[in-house]
Short mmCIF file of C-alpha atoms in Angstrom, two decimals:
data_model
loop_
_atom_site.label_atom_id
_atom_site.label_comp_id
_atom_site.label_asym_id
_atom_site.label_seq_id
_atom_site.Cartn_x
_atom_site.Cartn_y
_atom_site.Cartn_z
CA ASN A 92 -0.27 -0.12 0.14
CA LEU A 93 1.49 3.35 -0.83
CA THR A 94 0.71 6.56 1.04
CA GLU A 95 -1.17 9.55 -0.94
CA VAL A 96 1.41 12.32 -0.39
CA HIS A 97 -0.19 16.10 0.15
CA PHE A 98 0.75 19.47 -1.13
CA ASP A 99 0.38 23.27 0.63
CA TYR A 100 -2.05 25.28 -1.65
CA ASP A 101 -0.65 26.13 -5.10
CA LYS A 102 2.22 23.97 -4.89
CA SER A 103 3.78 21.17 -6.61
CA VAL A 104 7.03 20.77 -4.41
CA ILE A 105 7.32 17.55 -1.99
CA PRO A 106 7.05 19.18 1.58
CA LYS A 107 9.16 17.21 4.31
CA ALA A 108 6.37 16.36 5.84
CA GLU A 109 5.53 14.09 3.24
CA GLN A 110 8.73 13.03 1.96
CA GLY A 111 8.99 10.13 4.49
CA LYS A 112 5.72 8.51 2.68
CA LEU A 113 7.27 8.79 -0.98
CA ALA A 114 10.12 6.85 1.27
CA ALA A 115 8.99 4.71 2.17
CA ALA A 116 7.01 4.37 -1.68
CA SER A 117 10.53 4.05 -3.04
CA LYS A 118 11.33 0.71 -0.83
CA VAL A 119 8.30 -0.46 -2.09
CA LEU A 120 8.35 -0.43 -5.89
CA LYS A 121 12.08 -1.02 -5.51
CA ALA A 122 11.35 -3.97 -3.91
CA ASP A 123 9.05 -5.27 -6.31
CA GLY A 124 10.66 -3.99 -9.93
CA LYS A 125 7.12 -5.61 -11.80
CA ARG A 126 5.23 -3.30 -9.86
CA LYS A 127 3.56 -0.28 -11.69
CA VAL A 128 1.95 2.72 -10.69
CA VAL A 129 0.21 5.61 -11.25
CA VAL A 130 0.70 8.93 -10.27
CA GLU A 131 -2.82 10.97 -10.39
CA GLY A 132 -2.00 14.72 -9.28
CA HIS A 133 -5.54 16.39 -7.15
CA CYS A 134 -6.28 19.65 -6.81
CA ASP A 135 -8.57 21.93 -5.07
CA GLU A 136 -11.79 23.53 -6.10
CA ARG A 137 -10.18 26.69 -6.11
CA GLY A 138 -9.16 27.86 -9.93
CA THR A 139 -10.04 27.39 -12.96
CA THR A 140 -10.11 23.80 -14.21
CA SER A 141 -7.10 24.33 -16.42
CA TYR A 142 -5.42 26.76 -14.32
CA ASN A 143 -5.84 23.01 -12.20
CA MET A 144 -4.89 20.99 -14.69
CA ALA A 145 -1.88 22.17 -15.23
CA LEU A 146 -0.49 21.72 -11.47
CA GLY A 147 -2.56 18.27 -10.57
CA GLU A 148 0.39 17.77 -14.14
CA ARG A 149 2.86 19.17 -11.80
CA ARG A 150 2.03 17.76 -8.80
CA ALA A 151 2.45 14.22 -10.25
CA LYS A 152 5.32 14.84 -11.55
CA ALA A 153 7.49 16.47 -8.77
CA VAL A 154 5.51 13.16 -6.73
CA THR A 155 8.05 10.75 -9.93
CA ARG A 156 10.77 12.97 -9.78
CA TYR A 157 10.95 11.69 -6.33
CA LEU A 158 10.97 8.95 -6.48
CA ALA A 159 13.66 8.01 -8.94
CA ASP A 160 16.02 10.21 -7.27
CA LEU A 161 15.69 7.85 -4.64
CA GLY A 162 16.20 4.77 -7.51
CA VAL A 163 12.51 3.96 -8.73
CA ALA A 164 12.45 3.12 -12.15
CA ALA A 165 11.29 5.50 -14.19
CA SER A 166 9.32 2.63 -16.44
CA GLN A 167 7.70 1.48 -12.68
CA ILE A 168 5.61 5.45 -12.96
CA GLN A 169 3.14 7.23 -15.31
CA THR A 170 1.08 10.19 -14.03
CA THR A 171 -1.82 11.40 -14.92
CA SER A 172 -3.85 15.22 -13.80
CA PHE A 173 -7.35 14.95 -12.21
CA GLY A 174 -7.18 19.16 -11.45
CA LYS A 175 -10.31 19.42 -9.30
CA GLU A 176 -11.99 16.89 -11.18
CA ARG A 177 -12.43 14.29 -8.50
CA PRO A 178 -12.43 15.70 -5.35
CA ILE A 179 -12.42 13.11 -1.70
CA CYS A 180 -14.29 15.45 0.26
CA THR A 181 -16.51 18.19 -1.09
CA GLU A 182 -16.66 20.89 1.69
CA ALA A 183 -15.36 24.60 1.14
CA ASN A 184 -12.94 24.42 3.81
CA GLU A 185 -9.27 24.36 4.93
CA GLY A 186 -9.58 20.47 6.20
CA CYS A 187 -11.56 19.81 3.09
CA TYR A 188 -8.91 21.64 1.15
CA GLN A 189 -5.61 20.50 2.08
CA ARG A 190 -6.83 16.35 1.29
CA ASN A 191 -8.29 16.98 -1.60
CA ARG A 192 -4.40 18.61 -2.48
CA ARG A 193 -2.50 15.73 -3.20
CA GLY A 194 -0.52 12.73 -4.99
CA HIS A 195 -2.03 9.73 -5.06
CA PHE A 196 -0.88 6.05 -6.16
CA THR A 197 -3.14 3.57 -8.08
CA ALA A 198 -2.46 0.42 -9.80
CA GLN A 199 -1.65 0.36 -13.42
#
């Protein structure tokens, strides 16, 4: 099980507090070189659809670069962006926004 990482508002840099999750994910992926994942970039509801699609893509690529820097093969990871189109929380408050700003792993 790979744990999703969360991002700060309007950012695509992996926060220090989330880096441990990616270190753990890299160990799992390196241990099973045949395992492939898709990193989905997600955003909160603020901003335009096109802006959030681009931000989601930057977030997914940031996760991928971080994992690659830890030794995960590029062939194991694909990226996609859903922008603000697939929220896991729909309340209009900061706690909900934070949950939606994420890099999420799905099996390929």
